[in-house]
CSV table of C-alpha atoms in Angstrom, one decimal:
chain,number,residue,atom,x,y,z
L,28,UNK,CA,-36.8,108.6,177.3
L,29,UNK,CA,-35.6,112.2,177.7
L,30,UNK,CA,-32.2,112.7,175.8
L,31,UNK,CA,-30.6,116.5,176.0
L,32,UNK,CA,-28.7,118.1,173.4
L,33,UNK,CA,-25.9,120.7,173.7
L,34,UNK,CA,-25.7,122.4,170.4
L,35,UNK,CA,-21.4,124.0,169.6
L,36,UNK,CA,-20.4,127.1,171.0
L,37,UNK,CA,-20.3,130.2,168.3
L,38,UNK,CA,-18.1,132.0,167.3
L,39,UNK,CA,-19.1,134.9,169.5
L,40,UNK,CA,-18.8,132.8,172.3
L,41,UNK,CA,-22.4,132.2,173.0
L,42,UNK,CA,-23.9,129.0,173.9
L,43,UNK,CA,-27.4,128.4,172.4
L,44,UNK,CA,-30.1,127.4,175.0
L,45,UNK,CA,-29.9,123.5,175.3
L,46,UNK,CA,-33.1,121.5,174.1
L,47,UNK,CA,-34.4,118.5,175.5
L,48,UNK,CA,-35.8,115.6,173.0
L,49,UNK,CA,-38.1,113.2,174.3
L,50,UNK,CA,-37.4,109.5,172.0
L,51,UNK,CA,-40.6,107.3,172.5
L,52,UNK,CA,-39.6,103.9,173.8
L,53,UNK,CA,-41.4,100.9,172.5
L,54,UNK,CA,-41.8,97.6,173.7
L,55,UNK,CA,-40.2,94.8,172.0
L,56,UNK,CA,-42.0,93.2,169.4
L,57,UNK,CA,-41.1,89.3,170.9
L,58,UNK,CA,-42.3,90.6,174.0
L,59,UNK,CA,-45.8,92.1,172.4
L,60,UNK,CA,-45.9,89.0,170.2
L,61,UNK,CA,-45.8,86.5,173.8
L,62,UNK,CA,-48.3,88.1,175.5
L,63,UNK,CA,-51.2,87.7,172.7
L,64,UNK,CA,-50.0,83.9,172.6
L,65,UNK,CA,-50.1,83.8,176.7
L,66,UNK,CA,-53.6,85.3,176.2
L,67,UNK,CA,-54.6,83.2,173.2
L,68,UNK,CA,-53.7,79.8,174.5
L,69,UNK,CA,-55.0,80.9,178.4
L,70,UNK,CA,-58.1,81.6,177.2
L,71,UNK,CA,-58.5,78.5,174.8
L,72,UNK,CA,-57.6,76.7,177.6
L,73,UNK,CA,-60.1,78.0,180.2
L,74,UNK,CA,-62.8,77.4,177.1
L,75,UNK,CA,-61.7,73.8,176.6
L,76,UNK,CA,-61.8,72.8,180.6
L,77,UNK,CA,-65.6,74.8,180.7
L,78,UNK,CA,-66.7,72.7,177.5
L,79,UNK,CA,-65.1,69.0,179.2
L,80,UNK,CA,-66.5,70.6,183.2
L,81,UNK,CA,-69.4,71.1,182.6
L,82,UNK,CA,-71.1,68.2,181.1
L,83,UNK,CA,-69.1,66.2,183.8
L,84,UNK,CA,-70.8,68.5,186.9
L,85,UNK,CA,-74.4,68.6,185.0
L,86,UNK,CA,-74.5,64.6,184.9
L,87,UNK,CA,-73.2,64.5,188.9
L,88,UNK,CA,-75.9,67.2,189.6
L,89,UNK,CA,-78.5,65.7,187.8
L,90,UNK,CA,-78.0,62.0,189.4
L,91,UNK,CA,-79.2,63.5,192.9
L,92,UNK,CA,-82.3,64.7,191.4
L,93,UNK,CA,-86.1,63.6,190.7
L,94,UNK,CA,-87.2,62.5,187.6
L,95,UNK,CA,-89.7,65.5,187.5
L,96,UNK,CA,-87.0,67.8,188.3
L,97,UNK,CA,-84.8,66.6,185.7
L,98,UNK,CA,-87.4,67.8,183.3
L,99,UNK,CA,-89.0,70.9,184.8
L,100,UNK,CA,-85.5,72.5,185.6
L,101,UNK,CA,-82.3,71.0,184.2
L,102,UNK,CA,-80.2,73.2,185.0
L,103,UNK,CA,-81.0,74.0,188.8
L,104,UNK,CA,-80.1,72.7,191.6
L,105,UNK,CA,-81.5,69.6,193.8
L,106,UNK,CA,-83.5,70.5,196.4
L,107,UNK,CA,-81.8,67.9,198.5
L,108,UNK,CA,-79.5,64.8,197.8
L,109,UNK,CA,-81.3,61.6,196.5
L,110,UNK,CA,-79.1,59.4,197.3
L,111,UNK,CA,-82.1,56.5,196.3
L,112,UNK,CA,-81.3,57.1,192.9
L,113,UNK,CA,-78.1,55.6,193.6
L,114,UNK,CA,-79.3,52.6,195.5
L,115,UNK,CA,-81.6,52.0,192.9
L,116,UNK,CA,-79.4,52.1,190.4
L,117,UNK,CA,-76.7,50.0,192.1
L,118,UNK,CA,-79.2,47.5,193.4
L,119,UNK,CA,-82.5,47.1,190.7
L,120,UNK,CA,-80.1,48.0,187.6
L,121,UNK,CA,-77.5,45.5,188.5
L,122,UNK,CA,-74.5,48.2,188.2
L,123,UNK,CA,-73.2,46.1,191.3
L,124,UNK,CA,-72.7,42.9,189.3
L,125,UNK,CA,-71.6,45.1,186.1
L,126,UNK,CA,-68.7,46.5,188.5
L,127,UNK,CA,-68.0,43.3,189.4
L,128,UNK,CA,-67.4,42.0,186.7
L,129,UNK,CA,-65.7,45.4,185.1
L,130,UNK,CA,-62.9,45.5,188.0
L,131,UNK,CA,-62.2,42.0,187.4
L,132,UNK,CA,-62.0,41.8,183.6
L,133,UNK,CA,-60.0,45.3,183.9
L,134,UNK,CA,-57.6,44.5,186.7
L,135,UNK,CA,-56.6,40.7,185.5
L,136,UNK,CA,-56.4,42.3,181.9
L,137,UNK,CA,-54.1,45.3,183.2
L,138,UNK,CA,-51.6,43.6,185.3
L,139,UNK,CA,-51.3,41.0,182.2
L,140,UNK,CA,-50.5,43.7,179.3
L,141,UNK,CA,-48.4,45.1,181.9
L,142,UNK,CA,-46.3,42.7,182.5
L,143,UNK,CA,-46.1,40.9,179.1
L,144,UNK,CA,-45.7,44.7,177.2
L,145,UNK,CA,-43.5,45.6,179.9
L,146,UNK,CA,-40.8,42.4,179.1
L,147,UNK,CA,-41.5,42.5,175.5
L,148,UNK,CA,-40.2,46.4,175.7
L,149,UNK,CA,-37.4,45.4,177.2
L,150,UNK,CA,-36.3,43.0,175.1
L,151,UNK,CA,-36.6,44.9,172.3
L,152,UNK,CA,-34.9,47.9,173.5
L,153,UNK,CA,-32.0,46.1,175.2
L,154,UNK,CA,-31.4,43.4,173.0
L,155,UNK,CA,-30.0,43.0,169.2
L,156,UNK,CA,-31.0,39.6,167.8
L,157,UNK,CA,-32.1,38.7,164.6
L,158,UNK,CA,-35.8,39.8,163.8
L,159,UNK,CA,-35.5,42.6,166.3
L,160,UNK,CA,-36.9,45.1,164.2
L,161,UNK,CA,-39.3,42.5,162.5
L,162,UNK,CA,-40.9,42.0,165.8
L,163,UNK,CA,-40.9,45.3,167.1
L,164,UNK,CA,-42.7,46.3,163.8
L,165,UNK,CA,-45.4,43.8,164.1
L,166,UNK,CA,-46.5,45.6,167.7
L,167,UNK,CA,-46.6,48.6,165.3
L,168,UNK,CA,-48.9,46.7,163.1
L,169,UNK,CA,-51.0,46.0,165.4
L,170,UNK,CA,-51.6,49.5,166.7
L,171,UNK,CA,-52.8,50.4,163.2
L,172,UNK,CA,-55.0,47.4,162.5
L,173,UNK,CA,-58.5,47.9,162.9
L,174,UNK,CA,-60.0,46.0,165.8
L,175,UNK,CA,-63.5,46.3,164.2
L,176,UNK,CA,-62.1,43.8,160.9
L,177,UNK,CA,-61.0,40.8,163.4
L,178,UNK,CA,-64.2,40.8,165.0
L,179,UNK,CA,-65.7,38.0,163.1
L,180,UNK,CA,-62.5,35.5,163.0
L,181,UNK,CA,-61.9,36.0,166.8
L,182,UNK,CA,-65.4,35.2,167.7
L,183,UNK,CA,-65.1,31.8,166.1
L,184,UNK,CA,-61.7,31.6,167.6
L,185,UNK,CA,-63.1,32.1,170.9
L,186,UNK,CA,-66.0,30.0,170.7
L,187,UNK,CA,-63.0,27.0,169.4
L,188,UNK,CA,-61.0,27.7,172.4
L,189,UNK,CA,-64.4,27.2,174.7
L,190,UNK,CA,-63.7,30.9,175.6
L,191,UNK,CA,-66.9,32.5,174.0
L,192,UNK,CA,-68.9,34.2,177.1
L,193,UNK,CA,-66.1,34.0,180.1
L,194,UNK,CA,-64.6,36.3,181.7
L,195,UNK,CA,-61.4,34.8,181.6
L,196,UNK,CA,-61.6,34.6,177.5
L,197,UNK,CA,-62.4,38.4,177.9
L,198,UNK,CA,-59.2,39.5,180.0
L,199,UNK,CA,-57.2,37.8,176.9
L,200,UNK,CA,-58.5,39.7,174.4
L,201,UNK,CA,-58.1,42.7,176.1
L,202,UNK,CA,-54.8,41.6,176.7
L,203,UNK,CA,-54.5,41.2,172.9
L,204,UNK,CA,-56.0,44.2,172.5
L,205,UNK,CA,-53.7,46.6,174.4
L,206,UNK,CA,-50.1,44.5,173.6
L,207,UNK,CA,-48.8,46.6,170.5
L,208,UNK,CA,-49.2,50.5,172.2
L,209,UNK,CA,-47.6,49.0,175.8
L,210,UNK,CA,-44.7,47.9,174.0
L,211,UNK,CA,-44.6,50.8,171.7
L,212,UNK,CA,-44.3,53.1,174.4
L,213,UNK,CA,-42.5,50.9,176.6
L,214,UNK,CA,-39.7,50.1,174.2
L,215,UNK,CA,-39.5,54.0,173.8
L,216,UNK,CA,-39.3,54.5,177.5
L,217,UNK,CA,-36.3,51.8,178.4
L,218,UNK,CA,-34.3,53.1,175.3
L,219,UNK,CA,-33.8,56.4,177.7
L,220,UNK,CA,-33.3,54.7,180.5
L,221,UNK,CA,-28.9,54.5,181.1
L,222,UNK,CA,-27.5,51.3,180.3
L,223,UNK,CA,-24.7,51.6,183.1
L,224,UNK,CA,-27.4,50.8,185.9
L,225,UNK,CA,-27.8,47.2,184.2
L,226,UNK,CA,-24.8,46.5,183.4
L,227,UNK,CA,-23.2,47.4,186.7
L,228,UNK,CA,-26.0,44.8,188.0
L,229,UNK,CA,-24.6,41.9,185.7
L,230,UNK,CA,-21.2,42.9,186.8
L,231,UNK,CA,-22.8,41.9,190.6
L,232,UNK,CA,-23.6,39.4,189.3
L,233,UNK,CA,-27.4,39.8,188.7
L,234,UNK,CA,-29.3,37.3,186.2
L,235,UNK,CA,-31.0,38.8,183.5
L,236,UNK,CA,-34.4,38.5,185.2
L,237,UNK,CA,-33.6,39.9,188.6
L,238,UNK,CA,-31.8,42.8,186.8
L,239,UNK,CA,-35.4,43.3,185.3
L,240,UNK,CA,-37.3,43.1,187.7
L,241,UNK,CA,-35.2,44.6,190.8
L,242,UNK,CA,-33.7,47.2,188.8
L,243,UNK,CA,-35.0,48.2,185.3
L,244,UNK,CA,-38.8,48.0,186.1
L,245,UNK,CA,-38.3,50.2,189.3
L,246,UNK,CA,-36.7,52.5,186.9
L,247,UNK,CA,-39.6,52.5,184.5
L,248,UNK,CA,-42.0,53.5,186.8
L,249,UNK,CA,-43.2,56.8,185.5
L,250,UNK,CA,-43.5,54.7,181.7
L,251,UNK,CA,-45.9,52.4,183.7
L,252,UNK,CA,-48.1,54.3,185.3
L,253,UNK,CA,-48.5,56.6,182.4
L,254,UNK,CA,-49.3,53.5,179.7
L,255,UNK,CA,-51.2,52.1,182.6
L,256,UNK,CA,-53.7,54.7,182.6
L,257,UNK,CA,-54.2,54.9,179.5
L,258,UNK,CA,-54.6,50.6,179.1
L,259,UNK,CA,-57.1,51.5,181.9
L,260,UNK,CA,-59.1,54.0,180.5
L,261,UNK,CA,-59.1,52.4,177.1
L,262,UNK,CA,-60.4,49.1,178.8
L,263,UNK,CA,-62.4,50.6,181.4
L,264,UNK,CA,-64.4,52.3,178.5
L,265,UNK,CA,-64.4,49.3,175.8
L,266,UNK,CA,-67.5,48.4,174.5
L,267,UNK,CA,-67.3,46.7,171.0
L,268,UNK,CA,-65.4,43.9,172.0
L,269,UNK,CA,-67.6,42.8,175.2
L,270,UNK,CA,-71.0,43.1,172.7
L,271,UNK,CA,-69.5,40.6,170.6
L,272,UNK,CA,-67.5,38.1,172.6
L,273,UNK,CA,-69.7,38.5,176.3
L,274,UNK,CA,-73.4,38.1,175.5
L,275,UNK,CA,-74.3,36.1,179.1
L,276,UNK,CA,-76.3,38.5,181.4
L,277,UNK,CA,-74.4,37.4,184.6
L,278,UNK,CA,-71.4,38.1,182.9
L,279,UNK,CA,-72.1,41.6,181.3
L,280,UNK,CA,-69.5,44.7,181.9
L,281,UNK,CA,-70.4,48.3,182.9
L,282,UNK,CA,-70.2,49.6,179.6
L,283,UNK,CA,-72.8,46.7,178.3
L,284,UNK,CA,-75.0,47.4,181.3
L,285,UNK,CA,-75.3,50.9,181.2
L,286,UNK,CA,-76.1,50.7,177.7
L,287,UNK,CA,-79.0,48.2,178.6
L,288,UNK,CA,-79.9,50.6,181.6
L,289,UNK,CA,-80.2,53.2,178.8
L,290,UNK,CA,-82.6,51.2,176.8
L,291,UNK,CA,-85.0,50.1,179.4
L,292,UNK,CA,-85.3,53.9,180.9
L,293,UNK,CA,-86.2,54.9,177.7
L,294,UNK,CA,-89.6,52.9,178.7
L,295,UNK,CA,-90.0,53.1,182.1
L,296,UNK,CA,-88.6,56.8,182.5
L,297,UNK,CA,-85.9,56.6,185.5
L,298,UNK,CA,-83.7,59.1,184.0
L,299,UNK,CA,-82.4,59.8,187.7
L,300,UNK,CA,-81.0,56.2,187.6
L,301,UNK,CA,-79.4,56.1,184.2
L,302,UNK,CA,-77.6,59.2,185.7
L,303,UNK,CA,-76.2,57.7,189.0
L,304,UNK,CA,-75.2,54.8,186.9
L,305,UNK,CA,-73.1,56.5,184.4
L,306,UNK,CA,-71.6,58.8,187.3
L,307,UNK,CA,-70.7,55.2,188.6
L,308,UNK,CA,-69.1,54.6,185.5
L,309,UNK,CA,-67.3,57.6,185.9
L,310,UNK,CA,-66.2,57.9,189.5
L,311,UNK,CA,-63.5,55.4,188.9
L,312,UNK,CA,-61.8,56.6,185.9
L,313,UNK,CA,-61.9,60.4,187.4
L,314,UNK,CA,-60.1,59.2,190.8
L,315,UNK,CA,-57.2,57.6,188.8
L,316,UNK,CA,-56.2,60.1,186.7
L,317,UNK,CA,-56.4,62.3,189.9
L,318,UNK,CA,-54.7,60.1,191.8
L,319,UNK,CA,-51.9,59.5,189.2
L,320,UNK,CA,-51.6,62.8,187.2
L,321,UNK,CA,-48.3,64.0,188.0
L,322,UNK,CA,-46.9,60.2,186.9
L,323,UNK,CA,-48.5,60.9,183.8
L,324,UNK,CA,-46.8,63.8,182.7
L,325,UNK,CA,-43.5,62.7,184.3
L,326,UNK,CA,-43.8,59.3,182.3
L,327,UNK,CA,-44.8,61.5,178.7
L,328,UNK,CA,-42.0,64.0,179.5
L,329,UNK,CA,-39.0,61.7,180.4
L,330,UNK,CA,-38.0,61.0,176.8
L,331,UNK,CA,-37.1,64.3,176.3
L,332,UNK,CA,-35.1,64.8,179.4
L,333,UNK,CA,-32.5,62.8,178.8
């Protein structure tokens, strides 16, 4: 920035030549300061979606080639599309009955926490009654309780109830198993949500189930579908509890199955298989959160928009 100065007349009645100063301007230090942050997160960002990519594109590119070129070069490309490997897998491996059994376990066992965490939530978040808070704690309790300690008692349990080794005794215990963070989250989500909508419904003269279920749940729907993927990833991936409570071979989950699909290539060598299976295993999970992204974020971002 050029500034001019105009030194005082003299005495004499002379004016002095007039000198130009050029001032330096510098950019603002906040403004410096955001950029390098811009930059630092960008580019930790682009570095953490390589790292989580690539493995993903690797195991899809690999399921579509030979065994011998899995070996001899790993990192090209196939010379053309096996799809056998697939068929193999799906049809000699047994994924098909595995998926079966997956998508019924999962779904049953999803729209049960669902509802049941959904009601629970709103009960708790709506309602004062004594033991409110004793309850709701209890759900917290539950998050924080290690699943790997009630193994043993809920196997006997099970196998008491005539449950041990069904697939019905399964979707319970995932039920169980995913009841205190739906109603942690859900009890969070209906406490934003505006009282005046329900109680201009009991004014109408609405019960309090139809005001649930015609006009709070509707309302909730980003808090569902966000705690809904995350039940479905959670169950879609669980392992531990299957192993223990669902030994029967016709009965046996993906997770189970592509852990025994593991352990038998290690001695007959169809690594192309075990990869088509576990991009099997995938496919389902990627198309959901694809599918239901922006819901996500809209359901983890509404508490602080209110």
């Amino acid at each position: 920035m050029k500034t001019t100065e105009t030194p005082p007349v003299d005495t004499a009645g002379e004016r002095p030549p007039v000198t130009e100063v050029t001032v330096a301007r510098t950019p603002p230090a906040k403004a410096t300061e955001g950029r390098v942050l811009n930059f630092f997160s960008h580019g930790m960002l682009i570095l953490w979606a390589f790292m989580v990519v690539l493995p993903l594109l690797w195991a899809v590119m690999t399921s579509f080639k030979t065994d011998r070129d899995i070996f001899s070069s790993p990192w090209a490309l196939p010379d053309r599309l096996h799809f056998e490997n697939w068929s193999r897998a799906w049809t000699s491996a047994n994924m098909s009955d595995y998926f079966l059994n997956t998508v019924l376990v999962v779904g049953f066992s999803l729209l049960g926490t669902m509802l049941l965490g959904s009601m629970a939530a709103y009960v708790l978040a709506r309602f004062d009654f004594p033991g409110n808070r004793f309850i709701y704690f209890l759900f917290i309790g539950g998050m924080s309780f290690p699943i790997i300690l009630a193994l043993v008692p809920l196997f006997y349990v099970m196998q008491n109830l005539s449950l041990l080794n069904t697939l019905p005794g399964l979707i319970l215990v995932y039920i169980a198993y995913s009841l205190p963070f739906t109603v942690f989250f859900m009890t969070a989500f209906f406490r934003t949500l505006p009282s005046s909508v329900a109680e201009a419904a009991f004014v109408d003269g609405a019960s309090h189930t139809r005001t649930f279920f015609q006009v709070m749940l509707p309302m909730a729907k980003p808090g569902l579908i966000s705690v809904g993927i995350f039940n479905f990833l959670g169950q879609w991936n669980q392992y531990m509890l299957p192993t223990v409570l669902n030994t029967e071979p016709d009965r046996k989950v993906l997770t189970q199955g592509l852990v025994q699909l593991a352990v038998s290539q290690g001695y007959k060598g169809d690594w192309s298989g075990l990869f088509a299976g576990l991009v099997m295993a995938m496919l389902p999970v990627l198309a959901a959160y694809i599918v239901f992204q922006r819901q996500v974020v809209q359901g983890l971002t509404a508490g602080a928009l209110k």
